[in-house]
Tab-separated table of C-alpha atoms in Angstrom:
chain	number	residue	atom	x	y	z
A	1	MET	CA	-22.751	-8.200	-8.735
A	2	SER	CA	-23.138	-7.204	-12.382
A	3	LYS	CA	-23.216	-3.540	-11.358
A	4	LEU	CA	-19.918	-3.962	-9.517
A	5	TRP	CA	-18.209	-5.510	-12.526
A	6	LEU	CA	-19.699	-2.849	-14.802
A	7	VAL	CA	-18.228	-0.080	-12.651
A	8	TRP	CA	-14.898	-1.919	-12.645
A	9	VAL	CA	-14.842	-2.271	-16.449
A	10	VAL	CA	-15.796	1.359	-17.084
A	11	THR	CA	-13.325	2.869	-14.618
A	12	ARG	CA	-10.448	0.632	-15.673
A	13	THR	CA	-11.056	1.295	-19.362
A	14	LEU	CA	-10.861	5.020	-18.705
A	15	MET	CA	-7.677	4.573	-16.663
A	16	VAL	CA	-5.968	2.576	-19.411
A	17	VAL	CA	-7.010	5.009	-22.130
A	18	LEU	CA	-5.929	8.062	-20.156
A	19	THR	CA	-2.650	6.426	-19.150
A	20	GLY	CA	-1.932	5.479	-22.755
A	21	VAL	CA	-2.565	8.991	-24.082
A	22	THR	CA	0.790	10.635	-23.454
A	23	VAL	CA	1.296	12.833	-26.486
A	24	LEU	CA	-1.032	15.731	-25.751
A	25	PRO	CA	0.849	18.930	-24.822
A	26	HIS	CA	-0.462	19.344	-21.277
A	27	SER	CA	0.956	18.292	-17.926
A	28	VAL	CA	-2.238	16.473	-17.017
A	29	TRP	CA	-1.764	14.113	-19.941
A	30	ASP	CA	1.990	13.761	-20.037
A	31	ALA	CA	3.863	10.528	-19.404
A	32	SER	CA	4.771	11.351	-15.797
A	33	ALA	CA	1.914	9.229	-14.450
A	34	ALA	CA	3.419	6.196	-16.169
A	35	ASP	CA	6.956	4.903	-15.787
A	36	LEU	CA	6.619	2.608	-18.785
A	37	THR	CA	9.453	4.106	-20.821
A	38	LEU	CA	11.720	3.625	-17.824
A	39	TYR	CA	10.442	0.084	-17.260
A	40	ARG	CA	10.998	-0.843	-20.904
A	41	GLY	CA	14.611	0.331	-20.796
A	42	TRP	CA	15.286	-1.633	-17.629
A	43	ALA	CA	13.603	-4.724	-19.084
A	44	GLU	CA	15.793	-4.644	-22.184
A	45	GLN	CA	18.923	-4.297	-20.078
A	46	ILE	CA	17.973	-7.210	-17.824
A	47	ALA	CA	16.764	-9.445	-20.658
A	48	TYR	CA	19.593	-8.891	-23.140
A	49	GLN	CA	22.582	-7.870	-21.027
A	50	ASN	CA	21.856	-10.110	-18.017
A	51	ILE	CA	22.531	-7.267	-15.638
A	52	PHE	CA	20.337	-5.240	-13.345
A	53	PRO	CA	20.389	-1.437	-13.811
A	54	MET	CA	22.771	-0.949	-10.905
A	55	ALA	CA	24.227	2.219	-12.449
A	56	ASP	CA	20.806	3.891	-12.544
A	57	GLU	CA	19.971	5.652	-9.284
A	58	ARG	CA	16.265	5.305	-10.084
A	59	TRP	CA	16.503	1.515	-9.708
A	60	GLN	CA	15.279	1.087	-6.129
A	61	TYR	CA	13.391	-2.195	-6.263
A	62	PRO	CA	14.111	-5.776	-5.166
A	63	PRO	CA	15.171	-8.210	-7.899
A	64	GLY	CA	11.664	-9.641	-8.269
A	65	ALA	CA	10.598	-6.337	-9.805
A	66	GLY	CA	13.143	-6.893	-12.564
A	67	ALA	CA	11.594	-10.263	-13.420
A	68	LEU	CA	8.132	-8.677	-13.488
A	69	LEU	CA	9.188	-5.861	-15.823
A	70	VAL	CA	10.836	-8.326	-18.203
A	71	VAL	CA	7.586	-10.264	-18.731
A	72	PRO	CA	5.972	-7.760	-21.180
A	73	ARG	CA	9.292	-7.561	-23.041
A	74	LEU	CA	9.406	-11.337	-23.477
A	75	LEU	CA	5.753	-11.490	-24.524
A	76	GLY	CA	6.207	-8.992	-27.306
A	77	GLY	CA	8.058	-5.870	-26.335
A	78	GLY	CA	8.649	-2.993	-28.672
A	79	LEU	CA	5.688	-0.706	-29.137
A	80	GLY	CA	3.451	-3.332	-27.541
A	81	TYR	CA	5.270	-3.202	-24.194
A	82	ASN	CA	2.918	-0.590	-22.723
A	83	TRP	CA	-0.260	-2.475	-23.615
A	84	LEU	CA	1.127	-5.790	-22.390
A	85	PHE	CA	2.023	-4.086	-19.129
A	86	PHE	CA	-1.527	-2.709	-18.869
A	87	ALA	CA	-2.815	-6.243	-19.438
A	88	LEU	CA	-0.715	-7.569	-16.544
A	89	VAL	CA	-1.963	-4.843	-14.209
A	90	ALA	CA	-5.573	-5.389	-15.321
A	91	ALA	CA	-5.228	-9.129	-14.680
A	92	ALA	CA	-3.953	-8.444	-11.157
A	93	ASP	CA	-6.707	-5.877	-10.616
A	94	ALA	CA	-9.443	-8.288	-11.732
A	95	SER	CA	-7.913	-11.076	-9.642
A	96	VAL	CA	-8.122	-8.952	-6.504
A	97	LEU	CA	-11.752	-8.132	-7.210
A	98	GLY	CA	-12.496	-11.811	-7.837
A	99	LEU	CA	-10.841	-12.858	-4.571
A	100	LEU	CA	-12.758	-10.219	-2.627
A	101	ILE	CA	-16.076	-11.195	-4.227
A	102	ARG	CA	-15.483	-14.855	-3.422
A	103	ALA	CA	-14.675	-14.031	0.192
A	104	ALA	CA	-17.724	-11.774	0.454
A	105	ARG	CA	-20.033	-14.481	-0.889
A	106	ARG	CA	-18.622	-16.998	1.546
A	107	ASP	CA	-19.137	-14.786	4.563
A	108	GLY	CA	-22.420	-13.090	3.731
A	109	TRP	CA	-22.725	-10.816	0.707
A	110	GLU	CA	-25.032	-8.299	2.345
A	111	THR	CA	-22.482	-7.290	4.971
A	112	ALA	CA	-19.208	-8.160	3.209
A	113	GLN	CA	-19.832	-6.600	-0.221
A	114	THR	CA	-18.225	-3.388	1.049
A	115	GLY	CA	-14.833	-5.031	0.490
A	116	PRO	CA	-15.107	-5.403	-3.308
A	117	TRP	CA	-16.597	-1.912	-3.559
A	118	VAL	CA	-13.758	-0.348	-1.558
A	119	TRP	CA	-11.248	-1.903	-3.967
A	120	THR	CA	-13.167	-0.895	-7.111
A	121	VAL	CA	-13.780	2.675	-5.984
A	122	GLY	CA	-10.424	3.135	-4.239
A	123	VAL	CA	-8.325	2.257	-7.288
A	124	ALA	CA	-10.515	4.501	-9.441
A	125	MET	CA	-10.014	7.330	-6.928
A	126	LEU	CA	-6.243	6.969	-7.244
A	127	GLY	CA	-6.559	7.088	-11.020
A	128	ARG	CA	-4.232	6.161	-13.821
A	129	VAL	CA	-1.096	6.063	-11.689
A	130	CYS	CA	-2.281	2.584	-10.641
A	131	TYR	CA	-1.978	1.373	-14.236
A	132	GLY	CA	1.154	3.330	-15.099
A	133	ARG	CA	3.219	1.720	-12.318
A	134	PHE	CA	3.434	-1.784	-10.908
A	135	ASP	CA	2.363	-1.204	-7.291
A	136	LEU	CA	-1.123	-2.571	-7.937
A	137	ILE	CA	0.408	-5.950	-8.787
A	138	VAL	CA	2.277	-5.886	-5.471
A	139	ALA	CA	-0.954	-4.978	-3.679
A	140	ALA	CA	-2.583	-8.039	-5.256
A	141	THR	CA	-0.039	-10.316	-3.573
A	142	ALA	CA	-0.787	-8.695	-0.207
A	143	VAL	CA	-4.547	-9.182	-0.613
A	144	ALA	CA	-4.034	-12.826	-1.585
A	145	ALA	CA	-1.774	-13.431	1.417
A	146	LEU	CA	-4.325	-11.945	3.823
A	147	LEU	CA	-7.276	-13.846	2.374
A	148	TRP	CA	-5.449	-17.172	2.178
A	149	ALA	CA	-3.657	-16.985	5.536
A	150	THR	CA	-5.957	-19.355	7.442
A	151	ARG	CA	-7.359	-21.502	4.636
A	152	ARG	CA	-4.376	-21.879	2.312
A	153	PRO	CA	-1.325	-20.987	4.423
A	154	ALA	CA	1.290	-22.342	1.998
A	155	ALA	CA	-0.155	-20.297	-0.873
A	156	ALA	CA	-0.433	-17.278	1.438
A	157	GLY	CA	3.224	-17.581	2.368
A	158	ALA	CA	4.216	-17.834	-1.282
A	159	ALA	CA	2.119	-14.762	-2.158
A	160	ALA	CA	3.669	-12.746	0.673
A	161	ALA	CA	7.170	-13.777	-0.430
A	162	VAL	CA	6.465	-12.748	-4.030
A	163	GLY	CA	5.215	-9.376	-2.794
A	164	VAL	CA	8.316	-8.790	-0.698
A	165	LEU	CA	10.544	-9.670	-3.646
A	166	LEU	CA	8.652	-7.136	-5.752
A	167	LYS	CA	8.561	-4.232	-3.323
A	168	VAL	CA	9.330	-5.163	0.310
A	169	TRP	CA	6.249	-3.562	1.939
A	170	PRO	CA	4.072	-6.749	1.908
A	171	VAL	CA	6.236	-7.891	4.814
A	172	LEU	CA	3.744	-5.816	6.837
A	173	VAL	CA	1.102	-8.432	6.026
A	174	VAL	CA	2.634	-10.841	8.505
A	175	LEU	CA	2.624	-8.248	11.283
A	176	GLY	CA	-0.852	-9.019	12.578
A	177	LEU	CA	-0.746	-12.797	12.175
A	178	ARG	CA	-0.454	-15.119	15.149
A	179	TRP	CA	2.494	-17.490	15.519
A	180	ARG	CA	0.555	-20.590	14.477
A	181	THR	CA	-0.501	-18.995	11.187
A	182	LEU	CA	3.025	-17.727	10.534
A	183	ARG	CA	4.466	-21.213	11.054
A	184	ARG	CA	2.005	-22.675	8.557
A	185	MET	CA	2.879	-19.982	6.017
A	186	SER	CA	6.631	-20.293	6.453
A	187	ALA	CA	7.152	-23.264	4.103
A	188	GLY	CA	5.595	-21.522	1.112
A	189	ALA	CA	7.374	-18.266	1.856
A	190	ALA	CA	10.750	-19.941	2.313
A	191	GLY	CA	10.422	-21.973	-0.881
A	192	VAL	CA	9.579	-18.995	-3.065
A	193	GLY	CA	12.077	-16.727	-1.325
A	194	ILE	CA	15.059	-19.058	-1.637
A	195	ALA	CA	14.329	-19.902	-5.274
A	196	ALA	CA	13.918	-16.230	-6.187
A	197	ILE	CA	17.046	-15.107	-4.375
A	198	VAL	CA	19.196	-17.804	-5.966
A	199	GLY	CA	17.707	-17.200	-9.404
A	200	SER	CA	18.025	-13.407	-9.337
A	201	THR	CA	21.563	-13.531	-7.994
A	202	ALA	CA	22.564	-15.989	-10.699
A	203	LEU	CA	20.873	-13.931	-13.414
A	204	GLY	CA	23.404	-11.175	-13.226
A	205	PRO	CA	25.127	-8.592	-11.036
A	206	GLY	CA	23.268	-5.724	-9.424
A	207	ALA	CA	20.331	-7.694	-8.017
A	208	TRP	CA	20.758	-6.052	-4.618
A	209	SER	CA	22.042	-2.650	-5.718
A	210	PHE	CA	18.654	-1.153	-4.859
A	211	LEU	CA	19.603	-1.257	-1.167
A	212	GLU	CA	22.317	1.354	-1.695
A	213	PHE	CA	20.064	3.712	-3.630
A	214	GLN	CA	17.222	3.339	-1.130
A	215	SER	CA	19.487	4.165	1.789
A	216	LYS	CA	20.617	7.387	0.080
A	217	ARG	CA	17.132	8.736	-0.565
A	218	GLY	CA	16.402	12.139	0.927
A	219	LEU	CA	13.157	13.829	1.967
A	220	GLN	CA	10.657	13.673	-0.880
A	221	ILE	CA	8.434	16.730	-1.161
A	222	GLU	CA	5.268	14.608	-1.068
A	223	SER	CA	6.100	13.044	2.288
A	224	VAL	CA	4.219	14.051	5.417
A	225	ALA	CA	7.392	15.240	7.148
A	226	ALA	CA	8.237	17.556	4.248
A	227	THR	CA	4.939	19.465	4.414
A	228	PRO	CA	5.908	21.863	7.260
A	229	LEU	CA	9.165	22.649	5.463
A	230	LEU	CA	7.323	23.340	2.205
A	231	ILE	CA	5.073	25.785	4.062
A	232	ALA	CA	8.129	27.419	5.647
A	233	ARG	CA	9.754	27.609	2.215
A	234	LEU	CA	6.873	29.725	0.956
A	235	LEU	CA	7.478	32.158	3.806
A	236	ASN	CA	11.261	32.576	3.720
A	237	GLY	CA	12.581	30.538	0.765
A	238	ARG	CA	15.501	28.899	2.593
A	239	TRP	CA	14.788	25.507	1.024
A	240	THR	CA	15.177	24.383	-2.566
A	241	ILE	CA	13.623	21.541	-4.530
A	242	VAL	CA	16.032	19.257	-6.361
A	243	HIS	CA	15.460	16.230	-8.574
A	244	ARG	CA	17.333	13.185	-7.275
A	245	TYR	CA	16.791	9.425	-7.431
A	246	GLY	CA	13.878	9.879	-9.785
A	247	ALA	CA	11.907	12.137	-7.416
A	248	ASP	CA	11.706	15.733	-6.229
A	249	GLU	CA	13.362	16.206	-2.844
A	250	LEU	CA	13.885	19.073	-0.441
A	251	SER	CA	17.329	20.487	0.207
A	252	GLY	CA	18.226	22.958	2.932
A	253	PRO	CA	18.380	23.450	6.708
A	254	VAL	CA	17.319	20.554	8.991
A	255	VAL	CA	16.245	18.408	6.026
A	256	SER	CA	18.745	15.692	6.910
A	257	ALA	CA	17.614	15.732	10.545
A	258	VAL	CA	13.960	15.467	9.524
A	259	ALA	CA	14.745	12.529	7.252
A	260	SER	CA	16.527	10.783	10.129
A	261	ALA	CA	13.569	11.530	12.393
A	262	CYS	CA	11.313	9.763	9.887
A	263	VAL	CA	13.334	6.583	10.293
A	264	ALA	CA	13.185	6.906	14.081
A	265	ALA	CA	9.427	7.498	13.937
A	266	THR	CA	8.996	4.329	11.889
A	267	VAL	CA	10.890	2.321	14.503
A	268	VAL	CA	8.938	3.812	17.411
A	269	GLY	CA	5.632	3.346	15.613
A	270	GLY	CA	6.528	-0.255	14.849
A	271	ALA	CA	7.247	-0.848	18.540
A	272	VAL	CA	3.843	0.599	19.444
A	273	LEU	CA	2.096	-1.705	16.987
A	274	LEU	CA	4.091	-4.654	18.285
A	275	PHE	CA	2.852	-3.860	21.798
A	276	ILE	CA	-0.724	-3.652	20.479
A	277	TRP	CA	-0.260	-6.999	18.725
A	278	TRP	CA	0.949	-8.533	21.983
A	279	ARG	CA	-1.494	-6.982	24.451
A	280	VAL	CA	-4.616	-6.109	22.450
A	281	ARG	CA	-4.633	-8.948	19.884
A	282	PRO	CA	-6.697	-7.140	17.244
A	283	PRO	CA	-7.853	-8.778	13.989
A	284	ALA	CA	-4.918	-9.317	11.671
A	285	THR	CA	-6.120	-7.094	8.841
A	286	ASP	CA	-6.942	-4.258	11.237
A	287	LEU	CA	-3.384	-4.227	12.510
A	288	VAL	CA	-1.962	-4.515	8.992
A	289	LEU	CA	-3.977	-1.474	7.874
A	290	ALA	CA	-2.678	0.530	10.836
A	291	ALA	CA	0.862	-0.617	9.993
A	292	VAL	CA	0.534	0.397	6.339
A	293	LEU	CA	-0.840	3.827	7.259
A	294	LEU	CA	1.955	4.290	9.798
A	295	ALA	CA	4.557	3.303	7.198
A	296	LEU	CA	3.145	5.875	4.778
A	297	VAL	CA	3.030	8.656	7.372
A	298	THR	CA	6.554	8.122	8.691
A	299	SER	CA	8.229	7.420	5.345
A	300	ARG	CA	10.629	10.005	3.967
A	301	VAL	CA	9.495	8.895	0.496
A	302	LEU	CA	5.783	9.003	-0.361
A	303	SER	CA	4.970	8.514	-4.027
A	304	PRO	CA	1.278	8.682	-5.005
A	305	GLN	CA	1.034	5.038	-6.077
A	306	TYR	CA	1.878	3.971	-2.509
A	307	LEU	CA	-1.700	4.765	-1.500
A	308	VAL	CA	-2.872	1.641	-3.315
A	309	TRP	CA	-1.300	-0.262	-0.411
A	310	ALA	CA	-3.801	1.241	2.002
A	311	VAL	CA	-6.699	0.743	-0.429
A	312	ALA	CA	-5.798	-2.947	-0.797
A	313	VAL	CA	-5.687	-3.692	2.931
A	314	ALA	CA	-8.750	-1.516	3.576
A	315	SER	CA	-10.745	-3.594	1.082
A	316	VAL	CA	-9.920	-6.752	3.043
A	317	CYS	CA	-10.839	-5.068	6.331
A	318	ALA	CA	-14.194	-4.092	4.815
A	319	LEU	CA	-15.100	-7.760	4.371
A	320	ASP	CA	-15.403	-8.200	8.129
A	321	SER	CA	-18.374	-6.493	9.779
A	322	ARG	CA	-16.530	-6.784	13.129
A	323	SER	CA	-13.493	-4.837	11.910
A	324	THR	CA	-12.466	-1.925	14.108
A	325	GLN	CA	-11.327	-0.045	11.008
A	326	ARG	CA	-14.588	0.323	9.099
A	327	PRO	CA	-14.989	4.048	9.989
A	328	VAL	CA	-11.431	4.651	8.737
A	329	LEU	CA	-12.208	3.220	5.295
A	330	VAL	CA	-14.100	6.295	4.093
A	331	LEU	CA	-11.130	8.467	5.014
A	332	VAL	CA	-8.807	6.129	3.089
A	333	LEU	CA	-10.956	6.605	-0.029
A	334	ALA	CA	-10.910	10.387	0.437
A	335	ILE	CA	-7.111	10.303	0.756
A	336	ALA	CA	-6.922	8.296	-2.481
A	337	PHE	CA	-8.968	10.932	-4.288
A	338	MET	CA	-6.820	13.782	-2.932
A	339	SER	CA	-3.727	11.889	-4.068
A	340	GLN	CA	-5.034	11.885	-7.639
A	341	VAL	CA	-5.696	15.613	-7.390
A	342	GLU	CA	-2.116	16.063	-6.194
A	343	PHE	CA	-0.721	13.743	-8.860
A	344	PRO	CA	-0.927	14.102	-11.760
A	345	PHE	CA	-3.431	16.959	-11.999
A	346	LEU	CA	-1.596	19.505	-9.830
A	347	TYR	CA	1.863	18.004	-9.742
A	348	ASP	CA	3.356	20.787	-11.848
A	349	ARG	CA	2.414	23.097	-8.936
A	350	VAL	CA	3.620	20.600	-6.332
A	351	ALA	CA	7.002	20.151	-8.043
A	352	THR	CA	7.647	23.896	-7.949
A	353	GLY	CA	6.430	24.262	-4.365
A	354	SER	CA	3.820	26.894	-5.214
A	355	TRP	CA	0.829	27.659	-3.001
A	356	PRO	CA	-1.786	25.493	-4.823
A	357	GLY	CA	0.474	22.457	-4.688
A	358	VAL	CA	1.425	22.967	-1.044
A	359	VAL	CA	-2.216	23.427	-0.031
A	360	VAL	CA	-3.243	20.166	-1.703
A	361	LEU	CA	-0.314	18.334	-0.104
A	362	THR	CA	-1.190	19.785	3.296
A	363	VAL	CA	-4.790	18.603	3.018
A	364	ARG	CA	-3.854	15.127	1.746
A	365	ASN	CA	-1.088	14.570	4.291
A	366	GLY	CA	-3.216	15.966	7.114
A	367	MET	CA	-5.939	13.479	6.240
A	368	LEU	CA	-3.369	10.681	6.120
A	369	LEU	CA	-2.055	11.645	9.544
A	370	CYS	CA	-5.593	11.698	10.959
A	371	ALA	CA	-6.387	8.305	9.424
A	372	THR	CA	-3.273	6.785	10.988
A	373	ALA	CA	-4.008	8.163	14.444
A	374	TRP	CA	-7.662	7.154	14.200
A	375	SER	CA	-6.724	3.647	13.096
A	376	ILE	CA	-4.378	3.105	16.045
A	377	VAL	CA	-6.846	4.589	18.538
A	378	ARG	CA	-9.557	2.250	17.326
A	379	LEU	CA	-7.215	-0.713	17.715
A	380	CYS	CA	-6.569	0.220	21.342
A	381	ARG	CA	-10.248	0.927	22.032
A	382	ASN	CA	-11.111	-2.517	20.723
A	383	GLY	CA	-8.640	-3.957	23.205
A	384	LEU	CA	-10.400	-2.208	26.088
A	385	ASP	CA	-13.846	-3.245	24.874
A	386	HIS	CA	-13.079	-6.874	24.119
A	387	PRO	CA	-13.233	-9.069	27.254
A	388	ARG	CA	-10.851	-11.723	25.889
A	389	SER	CA	-7.909	-9.430	25.188
A	390	PRO	CA	-5.406	-8.793	28.021
A	391	LEU	CA	-6.351	-5.111	28.125
A	392	GLY	CA	-10.018	-6.018	28.090
A	393	GLN	CA	-9.541	-8.367	31.047
A	394	LEU	CA	-7.728	-5.597	32.896
A	395	ALA	CA	-10.378	-2.960	32.194
A	396	GLY	CA	-13.418	-5.236	32.136
A	397	GLY	CA	-14.110	-5.130	35.833
A	398	TYR	CA	-14.450	-1.351	35.668
A	399	ARG	CA	-16.369	-1.038	32.414
A	400	PHE	CA	-18.660	-4.068	32.254
A	401	GLY	CA	-18.229	-6.017	35.460
A	402	ASN	CA	-19.660	-5.880	38.948
A	403	ALA	CA	-18.770	-7.115	42.382
A	404	SER	CA	-20.708	-10.359	42.050
A	405	GLY	CA	-19.052	-11.860	39.010
A	406	PRO	CA	-16.585	-11.567	36.145
A	407	ALA	CA	-16.878	-8.805	33.587
A	408	ARG	CA	-18.870	-9.538	30.460
A	409	SER	CA	-19.154	-7.479	27.292
A	410	PRO	CA	-22.702	-7.038	26.041
A	411	GLY	CA	-23.531	-8.088	22.517
A	412	ARG	CA	-20.373	-10.130	21.891
A	413	VAL	CA	-20.901	-13.519	20.256
A	414	ARG	CA	-18.054	-15.972	20.040
A	415	ILE	CA	-17.361	-17.077	16.470
A	416	PRO	CA	-15.833	-20.549	16.100
A	417	PRO	CA	-12.341	-20.545	14.554
A	418	SER	CA	-13.639	-22.513	11.543
A	419	ARG	CA	-15.947	-19.603	10.612
A	420	GLN	CA	-13.436	-16.811	11.125
A	421	LEU	CA	-12.326	-15.098	7.922
A	422	PHE	CA	-9.055	-13.771	9.300
A	423	PRO	CA	-6.556	-15.118	11.877
């Protein structure tokens, strides 16, 4: 336990120091890994003008993000804004580790300690982008919602609602939950959601302007779908890279069609996961991890900090020795490391579309694609292997059964609902 916390303290100290050093004349150390100057400007506008930055195309977040960014400004602001922001992220980071350690102790430290280690190592693999942007705080709400879903459903619902109001994606947390758990979580989620919506709308205009900017986003060069076009660009140069909406996007032939295909792929992938939820009934966190990976792969926008989403859910999966996703976790950590290589260390090459940058993107995105496919395949295989799932009942007679009696799966022990960690 002490070794785990020591690794956490050392890695996080390095991340804060390296994120705070932004004056050295080299792209590796510049301020691009941190959006703190941008956050501080938004916070001042929201706090003193009572208006969201609806004229800034880079504002693409739900209104809860505005409230979060204002907190360091209200606590001190000025030159201390950056360090107060680091303190908020560190508090969320430590809270996640504490929650994972508590869950691991409750369910058997020897087998469940992988969860806290995945979080500690995974965030370190992603590097200082986790402390220079607020996605880690959003990931903390998702972890809390997953861990509290069965034992503290009202708090889990509130945590999920806060996450959605910060950055929408934690809505994926509810994907794998059964109806009974969702009903128990609904009161907390509704209470927080209604209060936040009313409060943010009353605070000032522009609370929902992010929807317009999000809908206009193009194909970011870091997205999986953009990789083939970046390779083609190196061969014939028909595509250009332009800076729009605070990111580098591709412009040229078929780009619009590819971006539309990304949206269609997200819908189709969501339908597939819904079918798996209905017919296979996998563990909740397993399905959530597959959903997060699918969202990353099919998104037309893939910023490096998004990978903390996968690390967060993977750390919860690692708590359960029966998880179907445990082999995928190592690949998630490798993807996190490649993302840090891509950003910020080689991003100057990525932004210009040169060979080194494209090669790194191809490797990272190829690994992400493999992890997504592997995750979904393992979900389906679990459905065939498990005798209590509908698919398992269908296939059981062929795989485990015989003519004299019902199919039985060897080595399966029923765990009472009171001892189950996840719904």
